[in-house]
Structures are given as C-alpha cells and as structure tokens.
Amino acid sequence: MTPLTERPAWKALWSHFTRARDWHMRALFDADPQRAARFTIEQCGLTLDYSKNRITSQTMTLLQQLAKESDLDARITEMFAGGHINRTEDRAACHVALRNRSDEPMSIDGEDVMPRISSVLERMARFARAVRSGDWLGYTNQPITDIVNIGIGGSDLGSLMVCQALKAFSHPRLNMHFISNVDSSQLKETLRRVHAQTTLFIIESKTFTTHETLTNAHTAREWFLHRAHDDRAIARHFVAVSTNGRAVAEFGIDPENMFEFWEWVGGRFSLWSAIGLPIMLYLGEQNFLKLLDGAHAMDRHFREAPPEANMPVLLALLGIWYINFFGAGSHVIAPYDQDLHRLPAFIQQLDMESNGKRTTLEGQCVEYETAPIIWGETGINGQHAFFQLLHQGTHISPIDFIASLDSHGSLPGHHEILMANMFAQAEAFMRGRNADEVIAELRAQGLDAASVRRILPFRVFDGNRPSNTLLLERLDPSCLGALIALYEHKIFVQGVIWNINSFDQWGVELGKQLASTIHAELRGTCAPQPHDASTRRLIERYLAVNAPNVPPATAQH
Ligand code: G6Q
C-alpha cells in the first residue's frame, strides 16, 4: 500500500487546499443555486445535507479519488467477507453479520455464522417474550419490573444509548437501569430504587474478567442473596452475556441463563449481538429486529453505493478534509433531541477507541493526524454553553447536527422551537455576521457611530464554520439502526484511509492491567511497589485516610 502522504490524490488535495482554505461558504452558496440539492443525500430514512462544508464538487471528487487509492472497495469487501481485518488480534470484525437480515450466508473462518446468530437471537427473543409477558417470575412469583444491566464501555454504552433513545417504544411495566461505574454510588442509588423480588440483573462482559463489572456484579449478587436467602433464586434473577462461558459458570450463573456472542464482535460494535439483550427486553423482539433492519439497510447501501452517493463514505471524507487539511482537532456531535442525549458519548467511544491510533498496519508511526476528539451534548443545551467557542473561538470544530423530523409525541409548540434553533445555528455557523450587517443592526437600535465603532469587532462573526445536518424521518428503531451503522462505517472508512486498525484497543487493555497492582497496595495485600514519586505520595495520602483492609503483617507478596 502506497503511504497516504505519497498517494497522488493526497498531493492533489494539498494543492487544492491552498485555494480552498480561503473560500467562504457564503460565496459558494451565492455562486451555485443548486448547491444544497447537489450536496444532499437521502438514504435509509436519513437525510444528510452536507452543503454547509468548505467544499466544491472538485473537493469531493479528489477526496473520492483518495478513497479509491486507499483500496477502500477491497477493504469493504474484506469486512463483509469475514476477513481478519482486525490484524493485530488476527480476527474478523464482522458485526455486519449480526444484522444480516438477508438470506445470504456469512462466513467467518470457513464457517457460516448465520445459524449460530439466529439461534442466539431466537433464545434472546424467547427470554424477552417471557419477561415482557410476565411469565418469567421472580423468586416470590412476581413478574419482573426492573432490569439492571451491569457492564462497562462496549458492554454498556450501546444498549444504554439505544434504550434511552427509544424509550417511547418501551414496555410500560419495565424500568431499565444501567450500572457501569465501580464508584458504588451508581449501584447504591439503583439498588435503593428496586426490589429484589422483581429485579432482573444482566451481567454483560465479553471477557467476564473486567474488574469494574465483576465487582458490581458480586455486590449486586450479595445484595440480592441478603434478601432472597436462597442460592436457587439466582437462576431467576441473574443472566449473563459473554463469550466466556467458564467464567460465567464460576460466577454462579447457570449456563442456561447465558447468552453467547463471539470473539469477532468488538465491544463497541456489539449492541447488535446478545449484548443488545437489554434493548430487546425493554423494546421487544420486533423493535430489536427493526433496529437490525435499519442497520442492515445502511450496510447494503455502504456496500453497494458508489463513493459519490455513499453516505458513510461522504461523512468520512469530509472528516478527513477537516482533520488532515484544515487541522481540525475535534468534532462535535450535537443531537437536537433529548432522547439522543447519550449519542455523543456513544459515538465518542466508537470513534476515539477505533481510530485513536498512531501506528499503521505495517507498524510504522503515522505522519498525519488520525481520529479527532469527539465531544458533544444535546445541541439546544450546547447553544447556551459551549457554542460560543464554536462561533467565535480560534478552533475549527466541525459539527454534526442531528434531529428527527417527526416530533414523536412532543408537547405542542416544542418541536418547532427545537428545530428552528438547530436550523438557525447551522445557518449562523455557515454565514457568520459581517461588519456591514452588524453596523446596520446596531444603527437600527439607535447606537451612535462612535459606539458602533467600539463594539463592532466583538459583534462580528467570521462564520465559515462547517457542519453536517442529519435528519431522521423519525426517531424509531429502524432510523436509529441506520444512524448507528452510518457512524460505524464512517469510522471504518477513515481507518482505511489512515491505514490503521480500527478494531483493536490496546489503550483499554493497558487500563485494565494498570490498576491491579495499585489496587493490591490499597488493599494491603502486597508490599509497596516501585512507582514514580507523585504516584507514591498519592497512594500514601490515600492510605493515610483509608487504612488497608488487610493488615500489612498478613500481606501476600
Ligand atoms: C470496546 C472496548 C471496551 C470494552 C469494555 C468492557 O470496544 O473494548 O469498552 O467493551 O472494556 O469489556 P468487557 O465486555 O470484556 O467487560
């Protein structure tokens, strides 16, 4: 593979950039009445308007050429064929198989995985039907009212985000709770609100070794047994989702109550697998299947559409344009929908954990920027907080505005205010406000010439700040499935162009190792270990307040 910086399209883009960096989008709109139509694409219930970007058709052609020179087609084919695209862990990353709603087989390591996927889906559906209908009873023969999901990262965020986004579709009897933080306040607060007789715990962990999850799971089990006084009751109240059957059995969960998934499903791409069990319980089998359908429709589009009409490819290329040419170090996700309030956090993990890498597939250090810092918040709240920097600060941070066209039961008058604000912000970021406009406005308010001169520099907005607007037909399972798959594929495309592995996460693995030694020191089960002076003092400061649980005399070395 030719290194990115030596590909002809990369060089052509740099020369194009020397002109493009001075364009103002106002002028681009004025020069081309067809611009909005030209740069809008509709697909799978989503409309993407990307006309408010610092691009022309030539920019897009060059970016598409870059994708071609990066062998994107071949890499997409490899992903759908179950190839080992996760090179460092030598495994497939084939979450698309989980939502393969066609009759086509999908093969991974020589095996058609569709029968196994269907069989787990069927088990999940049977279980969900029983819980939702009230046939699944707790140890005092009462139906389940509360579901507590215990997991972290990829075993938490996807289901949490989807359950909150689609709560309008939820079962009226069921309350969902998500516990990820090992800080006990989250667990304590939840356990205060539920009853052991009517609560189902789902322990979700791909590895079933994650310290935070297992600690929360053990505490939840103790809490439960303290009330049920009978180990046999566990079977009615604890289920697990994992790839590690042995560890699940050791924890004390009946293998009958374990839902399986596989190594080739990455944590942050796993909500389509049994990790989505909370979604199926909360929203029902049909809605879960519609979520898969929406994602599958986006998969087909991604696989089949040419780059110039391919939504994930277009989003990816726009990102490359800003990150690698304009030097934009961050990207904002701004949903104008309260139910999507965890979407920024979800995309943050998806993008930063996938493409927060600096090593090429050949093991060289990259010579260009990779993933931006993803951040965001519901747009309407952001407007009253951090949007100031986006309007007038010194950083360029492209923004994805996301909203649903349908008001899904909004109170009268609310939805149009929300949408008016979103459209107005996108327009303001693009147009800005020039000196003539500010002068006219201030004079109209009756300010004298001297006051206008004094205040003018502060009131001018350069504008020219890029954004995409993504409109969902409605916030329903199918559109949400398509939206999530859109971002998954966008991130994959960027990883291909940067020639990095989007599917490993050595930083996460390191985090899992690092704390264990210090944990033993804090508990007093090992002698003080060598640390830098700062860490040593911090540990000592902590121990001065919290005596170790185990006296040093009995410490194991
Ligand atoms: C996701 C990451 C990470 C992982 C969590 C939980 O892609 O690898 O967020 O999901 O660390 O891991 P377990 O599911 O193994 O507990």
PDB file of N, CA, C and O and ligand atoms in Angstrom, residues 152-155 205-208 210 267-268 349 353 505 508 512, ligand 1:
ATOM      1  N   ILE A 152     -19.673  -2.342  31.203  1.00  0.00           N
ATOM      2  CA  ILE A 152     -18.971  -1.058  31.041  1.00  0.00           C
ATOM      3  C   ILE A 152     -18.452  -0.953  29.607  1.00  0.00           C
ATOM      4  O   ILE A 152     -18.251  -1.981  28.942  1.00  0.00           O
ATOM      5  N   GLY A 153     -18.246   0.269  29.154  1.00  0.00           N
ATOM      6  CA  GLY A 153     -17.716   0.502  27.798  1.00  0.00           C
ATOM      7  C   GLY A 153     -18.641  -0.087  26.755  1.00  0.00           C
ATOM      8  O   GLY A 153     -19.854   0.168  26.745  1.00  0.00           O
ATOM      9  N   GLY A 154     -18.086  -0.932  25.901  1.00  0.00           N
ATOM     10  CA  GLY A 154     -18.878  -1.542  24.846  1.00  0.00           C
ATOM     11  C   GLY A 154     -19.990  -2.428  25.379  1.00  0.00           C
ATOM     12  O   GLY A 154     -20.940  -2.740  24.657  1.00  0.00           O
ATOM     13  N   SER A 155     -19.895  -2.848  26.619  1.00  0.00           N
ATOM     14  CA  SER A 155     -20.940  -3.692  27.203  1.00  0.00           C
ATOM     15  C   SER A 155     -21.951  -2.867  27.997  1.00  0.00           C
ATOM     16  O   SER A 155     -22.646  -3.386  28.873  1.00  0.00           O
ATOM     17  N   SER A 205     -20.401  -8.851  29.866  1.00  0.00           N
ATOM     18  CA  SER A 205     -18.962  -8.653  29.738  1.00  0.00           C
ATOM     19  C   SER A 205     -18.429  -9.650  28.715  1.00  0.00           C
ATOM     20  O   SER A 205     -18.604 -10.861  28.886  1.00  0.00           O
ATOM     21  N   LYS A 206     -17.819  -9.129  27.680  1.00  0.00           N
ATOM     22  CA  LYS A 206     -17.283 -10.016  26.647  1.00  0.00           C
ATOM     23  C   LYS A 206     -16.281 -10.996  27.258  1.00  0.00           C
ATOM     24  O   LYS A 206     -16.334 -12.192  27.044  1.00  0.00           O
ATOM     25  N   THR A 207     -15.383 -10.449  28.074  1.00  0.00           N
ATOM     26  CA  THR A 207     -14.330 -11.283  28.648  1.00  0.00           C
ATOM     27  C   THR A 207     -14.747 -11.929  29.969  1.00  0.00           C
ATOM     28  O   THR A 207     -14.174 -12.929  30.387  1.00  0.00           O
ATOM     29  N   PHE A 208     -15.682 -11.332  30.641  1.00  0.00           N
ATOM     30  CA  PHE A 208     -16.083 -11.692  32.006  1.00  0.00           C
ATOM     31  C   PHE A 208     -14.897 -11.649  32.965  1.00  0.00           C
ATOM     32  O   PHE A 208     -14.809 -12.414  33.929  1.00  0.00           O
ATOM     33  N   THR A 210     -13.600  -8.232  33.482  1.00  0.00           N
ATOM     34  CA  THR A 210     -13.457  -6.787  33.730  1.00  0.00           C
ATOM     35  C   THR A 210     -13.772  -6.475  35.194  1.00  0.00           C
ATOM     36  O   THR A 210     -14.869  -6.762  35.692  1.00  0.00           O
ATOM     37  N   GLY A 267     -16.243  -4.997  21.212  1.00  0.00           N
ATOM     38  CA  GLY A 267     -17.103  -4.461  22.286  1.00  0.00           C
ATOM     39  C   GLY A 267     -17.955  -3.293  21.816  1.00  0.00           C
ATOM     40  O   GLY A 267     -19.177  -3.284  21.983  1.00  0.00           O
ATOM     41  N   ARG A 268     -17.316  -2.296  21.216  1.00  0.00           N
ATOM     42  CA  ARG A 268     -18.054  -1.085  20.838  1.00  0.00           C
ATOM     43  C   ARG A 268     -18.964  -1.294  19.632  1.00  0.00           C
ATOM     44  O   ARG A 268     -19.702  -0.395  19.252  1.00  0.00           O
ATOM     45  N   GLN A 349     -16.973   6.978  22.022  1.00  0.00           N
ATOM     46  CA  GLN A 349     -16.253   5.709  22.194  1.00  0.00           C
ATOM     47  C   GLN A 349     -15.981   5.053  20.845  1.00  0.00           C
ATOM     48  O   GLN A 349     -14.867   4.611  20.565  1.00  0.00           O
ATOM     49  N   GLU A 353     -12.034   5.230  20.236  1.00  0.00           N
ATOM     50  CA  GLU A 353     -11.419   3.944  20.551  1.00  0.00           C
ATOM     51  C   GLU A 353     -11.033   3.216  19.262  1.00  0.00           C
ATOM     52  O   GLU A 353     -10.095   2.423  19.251  1.00  0.00           O
ATOM     53  N   GLN A 505      -7.802  -2.197  20.618  1.00  0.00           N
ATOM     54  CA  GLN A 505      -7.939  -1.185  21.675  1.00  0.00           C
ATOM     55  C   GLN A 505      -6.904  -1.447  22.757  1.00  0.00           C
ATOM     56  O   GLN A 505      -7.238  -1.756  23.881  1.00  0.00           O
ATOM     57  N   VAL A 508      -7.241   0.439  26.035  1.00  0.00           N
ATOM     58  CA  VAL A 508      -8.216  -0.080  27.009  1.00  0.00           C
ATOM     59  C   VAL A 508      -7.592  -1.240  27.780  1.00  0.00           C
ATOM     60  O   VAL A 508      -7.718  -1.335  29.006  1.00  0.00           O
ATOM     61  N   LYS A 512      -6.852  -1.839  31.902  1.00  0.00           N
ATOM     62  CA  LYS A 512      -7.332  -2.979  32.685  1.00  0.00           C
ATOM     63  C   LYS A 512      -6.200  -3.574  33.530  1.00  0.00           C
ATOM     64  O   LYS A 512      -6.430  -4.103  34.601  1.00  0.00           O
TER      65      LYS A 512
HETATM   66  C1  G6Q B   1     -14.834  -1.785  23.436  1.00  0.00           C
HETATM   67  C2  G6Q B   1     -13.784  -1.875  24.426  1.00  0.00           C
HETATM   68  C3  G6Q B   1     -14.238  -1.721  25.848  1.00  0.00           C
HETATM   69  C4  G6Q B   1     -14.913  -2.951  26.426  1.00  0.00           C
HETATM   70  C5  G6Q B   1     -15.037  -2.785  27.940  1.00  0.00           C
HETATM   71  C6  G6Q B   1     -15.783  -3.916  28.582  1.00  0.00           C
HETATM   72  O1  G6Q B   1     -14.667  -1.920  22.242  1.00  0.00           O
HETATM   73  O2  G6Q B   1     -13.006  -2.989  24.240  1.00  0.00           O
HETATM   74  O3  G6Q B   1     -15.065  -0.600  26.018  1.00  0.00           O
HETATM   75  O4  G6Q B   1     -16.163  -3.121  25.849  1.00  0.00           O
HETATM   76  O5  G6Q B   1     -13.763  -2.664  28.486  1.00  0.00           O
HETATM   77  O6  G6Q B   1     -15.148  -5.129  28.327  1.00  0.00           O
HETATM   78  P1  G6Q B   1     -15.873  -6.485  28.682  1.00  0.00           P
HETATM   79  O7  G6Q B   1     -17.089  -6.567  27.832  1.00  0.00           O
HETATM   80  O8  G6Q B   1     -14.885  -7.577  28.359  1.00  0.00           O
HETATM   81  O9  G6Q B   1     -16.223  -6.425  30.130  1.00  0.00           O
END
